[in-house]
Coordinates of N, CA and C in Angstrom, one line a residue:
M269 N 0.8 -1.2 0.0 CA 0.0 0.0 0.0 C 0.9 1.2 0.0
P270 N 1.3 1.8 -1.2 CA 2.2 2.9 -1.2 C 1.6 4.2 -0.7
I271 N 0.3 4.5 -0.9 CA -0.3 5.7 -0.3 C -1.0 5.3 1.0
K272 N -0.4 5.8 2.1 CA -1.0 5.5 3.4 C -2.2 6.4 3.7
A273 N -2.1 7.6 3.3 CA -3.2 8.6 3.7 C -3.1 9.8 2.8
I274 N -4.3 10.4 2.6 CA -4.4 11.7 2.0 C -4.3 12.7 3.2
L275 N -3.5 13.8 3.0 CA -3.3 14.8 4.0 C -3.9 16.1 3.5
A276 N -4.3 16.9 4.5 CA -4.8 18.2 4.1 C -4.6 19.2 5.3
T277 N -4.9 20.4 5.0 CA -5.0 21.5 6.0 C -6.3 22.3 5.6
G278 N -6.8 23.0 6.6 CA -8.0 23.8 6.3 C -9.2 23.1 6.9
D279 N -10.0 23.9 7.5 CA -11.2 23.3 8.2 C -12.2 22.7 7.3
R280 N -12.2 23.0 6.0 CA -13.1 22.3 5.0 C -12.6 21.0 4.6
L281 N -11.3 20.7 4.8 CA -10.7 19.4 4.3 C -10.3 18.4 5.3
V282 N -9.9 18.8 6.5 CA -9.4 17.9 7.5 C -10.6 17.3 8.2
G283 N -10.5 16.0 8.5 CA -11.6 15.3 9.1 C -12.2 14.3 8.2
G284 N -13.1 13.4 8.7 CA -13.7 12.4 7.9 C -12.7 11.5 7.2
G285 N -11.7 11.1 8.0 CA -10.7 10.2 7.4 C -9.5 10.9 6.8
V286 N -9.5 12.2 6.6 CA -8.4 13.0 6.1 C -7.6 13.6 7.2
R287 N -6.3 13.2 7.3 CA -5.5 13.6 8.4 C -4.8 15.0 8.1
S288 N -4.4 15.7 9.1 CA -3.7 16.9 8.9 C -2.2 16.8 8.7
F289 N -1.6 17.6 7.9 CA -0.2 17.6 7.7 C 0.6 17.7 9.0
D290 N 0.2 18.7 9.8 CA 1.0 18.9 11.0 C 1.0 17.7 12.0
A291 N -0.1 17.1 12.1 CA -0.2 15.9 13.0 C 0.7 14.7 12.5
V292 N 0.6 14.5 11.2 CA 1.4 13.4 10.6 C 2.9 13.7 10.7
I293 N 3.3 15.0 10.4 CA 4.7 15.4 10.4 C 5.2 15.1 11.8
E294 N 4.5 15.6 12.8 CA 5.0 15.4 14.2 C 5.0 13.9 14.6
E295 N 4.1 13.2 14.2 CA 4.1 11.7 14.4 C 5.3 11.0 13.8
L296 N 5.5 11.3 12.6 CA 6.7 10.7 11.9 C 8.0 11.1 12.5
I297 N 8.2 12.4 12.8 CA 9.4 12.8 13.4 C 9.6 12.1 14.7
G298 N 8.6 12.0 15.5 CA 8.6 11.4 16.8 C 9.0 9.9 16.7
A299 N 8.6 9.2 15.6 CA 8.8 7.8 15.4 C 10.1 7.5 14.7
A300 N 10.8 8.5 14.2 CA 12.0 8.3 13.4 C 13.0 7.5 14.2
S301 N 13.6 6.5 13.6 CA 14.6 5.6 14.3 C 16.0 5.7 13.6
N302 N 16.1 6.2 12.4 CA 17.3 6.1 11.7 C 17.7 7.5 11.0
E303 N 16.7 8.0 10.3 CA 17.0 9.2 9.4 C 15.8 10.0 9.2
I304 N 16.0 11.3 9.1 CA 15.0 12.3 8.7 C 15.6 13.2 7.6
Q305 N 14.8 13.3 6.5 CA 15.2 14.2 5.4 C 14.1 15.2 5.2
I306 N 14.4 16.4 5.0 CA 13.4 17.4 4.8 C 13.9 18.4 3.8
A307 N 13.0 18.7 2.9 CA 13.3 19.7 1.8 C 12.2 20.7 1.7
A308 N 12.5 22.0 1.8 CA 11.5 23.0 1.6 C 12.1 24.3 1.3
Y309 N 11.4 25.1 0.5 CA 11.9 26.4 0.2 C 12.1 27.3 1.4
S310 N 11.1 27.2 2.3 CA 11.1 28.2 3.4 C 10.4 27.6 4.6
F311 N 10.8 28.1 5.8 CA 10.1 27.8 7.0 C 9.8 29.1 7.7
D312 N 8.8 29.1 8.6 CA 8.5 30.3 9.4 C 8.6 29.9 10.8
P313 N 8.5 31.0 11.7 CA 8.7 30.7 13.1 C 7.8 29.6 13.7
S314 N 6.6 29.4 13.1 CA 5.7 28.4 13.7 C 6.3 27.0 13.5
F315 N 7.3 26.8 12.6 CA 7.9 25.5 12.4 C 9.1 25.3 13.3
V316 N 9.6 26.3 14.0 CA 10.8 26.2 14.8 C 10.7 25.1 15.8
G317 N 9.5 24.9 16.4 CA 9.3 23.8 17.4 C 9.6 22.4 16.8
I318 N 9.2 22.2 15.5 CA 9.4 21.0 14.8 C 10.9 20.9 14.5
L319 N 11.6 22.0 14.1 CA 13.0 22.0 13.9 C 13.8 21.6 15.1
K320 N 13.3 22.1 16.3 CA 13.9 21.7 17.5 C 13.7 20.2 17.9
D321 N 12.5 19.7 17.5 CA 12.3 18.3 17.7 C 13.3 17.5 16.8
I322 N 13.5 17.9 15.6 CA 14.4 17.3 14.7 C 15.8 17.4 15.3
A323 N 16.2 18.5 15.8 CA 17.5 18.6 16.4 C 17.7 17.7 17.6
R324 N 16.6 17.5 18.4 CA 16.7 16.5 19.5 C 16.9 15.1 19.0
K325 N 16.2 14.8 17.9 CA 16.4 13.5 17.3 C 17.8 13.3 16.8
S326 N 18.3 14.4 16.2 CA 19.7 14.4 15.8 C 20.7 14.0 16.9
R327 N 20.5 14.7 18.0 CA 21.4 14.4 19.2 C 21.3 13.0 19.7
S328 N 20.1 12.4 19.4 CA 20.0 11.0 19.8 C 20.5 10.0 18.8
G329 N 21.2 10.5 17.8 CA 21.8 9.6 16.8 C 21.1 9.5 15.5
I330 N 20.0 10.1 15.3 CA 19.2 10.1 14.0 C 20.0 11.0 13.0
R331 N 20.2 10.4 11.8 CA 20.8 11.2 10.7 C 19.8 12.2 10.2
V332 N 20.2 13.5 10.0 CA 19.3 14.5 9.5 C 19.9 15.1 8.3
T333 N 19.1 15.3 7.3 CA 19.5 16.1 6.1 C 18.4 17.1 5.8
L334 N 18.7 18.3 5.8 CA 17.7 19.4 5.5 C 18.2 20.2 4.4
I335 N 17.3 20.4 3.4 CA 17.7 21.2 2.2 C 16.7 22.3 2.1
T336 N 17.2 23.5 1.9 CA 16.4 24.7 1.9 C 17.1 25.8 1.1
R337 N 16.4 26.9 0.9 CA 17.1 28.1 0.2 C 18.1 28.7 1.2
A338 N 18.7 29.7 0.9 CA 19.8 30.4 1.7 C 19.2 30.6 3.2
I339 N 20.0 30.1 4.1 CA 19.6 30.3 5.5 C 19.4 31.8 5.8
S340 N 20.3 32.7 5.2 CA 20.2 34.1 5.5 C 18.9 34.7 4.9
A341 N 18.2 34.0 4.1 CA 16.9 34.5 3.5 C 15.7 34.1 4.4
Q342 N 16.0 33.3 5.4 CA 14.9 32.8 6.3 C 14.6 33.8 7.4
H343 N 13.5 33.7 8.1 CA 13.2 34.6 9.2 C 14.3 34.4 10.3
Q344 N 14.6 35.4 11.0 CA 15.7 35.4 12.0 C 15.6 34.2 13.0
I345 N 14.4 34.0 13.5 CA 14.2 32.9 14.4 C 14.5 31.5 13.8
V346 N 14.1 31.4 12.5 CA 14.4 30.2 11.8 C 15.9 30.1 11.5
Q347 N 16.5 31.2 11.2 CA 18.0 31.1 10.9 C 18.7 30.5 12.1
A348 N 18.3 31.0 13.3 CA 19.0 30.5 14.5 C 18.8 29.0 14.7
A349 N 17.6 28.5 14.4 CA 17.3 27.0 14.5 C 18.1 26.3 13.5
L350 N 18.1 26.8 12.3 CA 18.8 26.1 11.2 C 20.3 26.1 11.4
K351 N 20.9 27.2 11.9 CA 22.3 27.2 12.2 C 22.7 26.3 13.4
S352 N 21.8 26.1 14.4 CA 22.0 25.2 15.4 C 22.0 23.8 14.9
L353 N 21.0 23.5 14.0 CA 21.0 22.1 13.5 C 22.2 21.9 12.6
A354 N 22.6 22.9 11.9 CA 23.8 22.7 10.9 C 25.1 22.4 11.7
E355 N 25.1 22.8 13.0 CA 26.3 22.4 13.8 C 26.4 20.9 14.0
E356 N 25.2 20.2 14.0 CA 25.2 18.8 14.3 C 25.0 17.9 13.1
Q357 N 24.3 18.4 12.1 CA 23.9 17.6 11.0 C 24.0 18.4 9.7
A358 N 23.6 17.8 8.6 CA 23.7 18.3 7.3 C 22.6 19.3 6.9
V359 N 22.9 20.5 6.8 CA 21.9 21.5 6.3 C 22.5 22.1 5.0
F360 N 21.8 21.9 3.9 CA 22.2 22.3 2.6 C 21.4 23.4 2.1
E361 N 22.1 24.5 1.6 CA 21.4 25.6 1.0 C 21.4 25.4 -0.5
F362 N 20.1 25.3 -1.0 CA 19.9 25.1 -2.4 C 19.8 26.5 -3.1
P363 N 20.7 26.9 -4.0 CA 20.7 28.2 -4.5 C 19.6 28.4 -5.6
D364 N 18.9 29.6 -5.5 CA 18.0 30.0 -6.6 C 18.9 30.3 -7.8
S365 N 18.4 30.0 -8.9 CA 19.2 30.2 -10.1 C 18.3 30.5 -11.3
S366 N 18.8 30.8 -12.5 CA 18.0 30.9 -13.7 C 17.4 29.6 -14.1
N367 N 17.9 28.5 -13.5 CA 17.3 27.2 -13.8 C 16.2 26.9 -12.9
G368 N 15.8 27.8 -12.0 CA 14.7 27.5 -11.0 C 15.2 27.5 -9.6
R369 N 14.3 27.2 -8.7 CA 14.6 27.2 -7.3 C 13.9 26.0 -6.7
L370 N 14.4 25.6 -5.5 CA 13.8 24.6 -4.8 C 12.4 25.0 -4.3
H371 N 11.4 24.3 -4.6 CA 10.0 24.7 -4.2 C 9.2 23.6 -3.6
M372 N 9.9 22.4 -3.4 CA 9.2 21.3 -2.9 C 8.9 21.4 -1.4
K373 N 8.0 20.6 -0.9 CA 7.7 20.5 0.5 C 7.6 19.0 0.8
V374 N 8.7 18.5 1.3 CA 8.9 17.0 1.5 C 9.5 16.7 2.8
L375 N 9.0 15.7 3.4 CA 9.6 15.1 4.6 C 9.7 13.6 4.4
V376 N 10.9 13.0 4.6 CA 11.0 11.5 4.5 C 11.6 11.1 5.8
V377 N 11.0 10.0 6.4 CA 11.5 9.4 7.6 C 11.9 8.0 7.4
D378 N 13.1 7.7 7.8 CA 13.6 6.3 7.7 C 13.5 5.7 6.3
R379 N 13.5 6.5 5.3 CA 13.3 6.1 3.9 C 12.1 5.2 3.7
N380 N 11.2 5.2 4.6 CA 10.0 4.3 4.5 C 8.7 5.1 4.5
D381 N 8.7 6.4 5.0 CA 7.5 7.2 5.0 C 7.9 8.6 4.4
A382 N 7.1 9.0 3.5 CA 7.3 10.4 2.9 C 6.0 11.1 2.9
V383 N 6.1 12.4 3.3 CA 5.0 13.3 3.2 C 5.3 14.3 2.1
I384 N 4.4 14.4 1.1 CA 4.6 15.3 0.0 C 3.3 16.1 -0.3
G385 N 3.4 17.4 -0.5 CA 2.2 18.1 -0.7 C 2.5 19.6 -1.0
S386 N 1.4 20.3 -1.1 CA 1.5 21.7 -1.4 C 1.7 22.6 -0.2
A387 N 1.6 22.0 1.0 CA 1.7 22.8 2.2 C 3.1 23.2 2.5
N388 N 3.4 24.5 2.6 CA 4.6 25.0 3.1 C 4.8 24.7 4.6
F389 N 6.0 24.7 5.0 CA 6.3 24.5 6.4 C 6.2 25.8 7.2
T390 N 4.9 26.3 7.2 CA 4.6 27.5 7.8 C 3.2 27.3 8.5
A391 N 2.8 28.3 9.3 CA 1.5 28.2 10.0 C 0.4 28.2 8.9
G392 N 0.5 29.0 7.9 CA -0.5 29.0 6.8 C -0.5 27.7 6.2
G393 N 0.6 27.2 5.8 CA 0.6 25.9 5.0 C 0.2 24.7 5.8
L394 N 0.6 24.6 7.1 CA 0.3 23.5 7.9 C -1.0 23.5 8.7
V395 N -1.6 24.7 8.8 CA -2.8 24.8 9.6 C -3.9 25.6 8.9
N396 N -3.6 26.8 8.5 CA -4.7 27.7 8.1 C -5.2 27.6 6.6
N397 N -4.3 27.4 5.7 CA -4.7 27.3 4.3 C -5.4 26.0 4.0
H398 N -5.9 25.9 2.8 CA -6.5 24.7 2.3 C -5.5 24.0 1.4
E399 N -4.8 23.0 1.8 CA -3.7 22.3 1.1 C -4.0 20.8 1.0
L400 N -3.4 20.2 0.0 CA -3.5 18.7 -0.1 C -2.1 18.1 -0.3
G401 N -2.0 16.8 0.2 CA -0.8 16.1 0.0 C -1.1 14.6 0.2
V402 N 0.0 13.8 0.2 CA -0.1 12.4 0.4 C 1.0 12.0 1.4
W403 N 0.7 10.9 2.0 CA 1.7 10.2 2.9 C 2.0 8.9 2.2
L404 N 3.2 8.7 1.7 CA 3.6 7.5 0.9 C 4.4 6.6 1.9
T405 N 4.3 5.3 1.6 CA 5.1 4.4 2.4 C 5.8 3.4 1.4
G406 N 6.8 2.7 1.9 CA 7.5 1.6 1.2 C 8.3 2.1 0.0
P407 N 8.4 1.4 -1.1 CA 9.3 1.7 -2.2 C 9.1 3.1 -2.7
E408 N 7.9 3.6 -2.8 CA 7.7 5.0 -3.3 C 8.4 6.0 -2.3
A409 N 8.3 5.8 -1.0 CA 9.0 6.7 -0.1 C 10.5 6.6 -0.3
W410 N 11.0 5.4 -0.5 CA 12.4 5.2 -0.8 C 12.9 5.9 -2.1
Q411 N 12.0 5.9 -3.1 CA 12.4 6.7 -4.3 C 12.4 8.2 -4.1
V412 N 11.5 8.7 -3.3 CA 11.5 10.1 -2.9 C 12.8 10.4 -2.2
S413 N 13.2 9.6 -1.3 CA 14.4 9.8 -0.5 C 15.7 9.8 -1.4
N414 N 15.7 8.9 -2.4 CA 16.8 8.9 -3.3 C 16.9 10.1 -4.2
L415 N 15.7 10.7 -4.5 CA 15.7 11.9 -5.3 C 16.2 13.1 -4.5
L416 N 15.9 13.1 -3.2 CA 16.5 14.1 -2.3 C 18.0 14.0 -2.2
D417 N 18.5 12.8 -2.2 CA 20.0 12.6 -2.2 C 20.6 13.2 -3.5
Q418 N 19.9 13.1 -4.6 CA 20.4 13.6 -5.9 C 20.5 15.1 -5.8
L419 N 19.6 15.8 -5.1 CA 19.6 17.2 -5.0 C 21.0 17.7 -4.3
I420 N 21.4 16.9 -3.4 CA 22.7 17.2 -2.7 C 23.9 17.0 -3.6
V421 N 23.9 15.8 -4.3 CA 25.0 15.4 -5.1 C 25.1 16.3 -6.4
T422 N 24.0 16.7 -7.0 CA 24.0 17.4 -8.3 C 24.0 18.9 -8.2
R423 N 23.8 19.4 -7.0 CA 23.6 20.9 -7.0 C 24.9 21.7 -7.1

């Protein structure tokens, strides 16, 4: 079963069997036993708590890879959290260029669970807006993880 769940945000979409992005993201990060990969253009201060959870997991031996645009372009509170995480784990800045920019919103845990969707890692994206996404498991999540690896190698 490659698609484990449809995910959403927004009061018109969440419920009736549709799970929220933020609840699943927190659940997956909490359950991580080996690796967390996250790729997103931007984070806002509302996501700093999750970044701190990721940093705690890192200190317990979980491998973390985070890919985002320039740290200096992030909100000051987010910059501090990213710099702290970068001291312990791999934080990669993906440069904007004439060939495009990183615009994905992806979380992969243990190469077995992937959350992909339109929701930015912001209060709007994870709670207030009306967004859709999927929670993938198994080989499809592994493929997503491998694609994230390619972003690091080929950039």
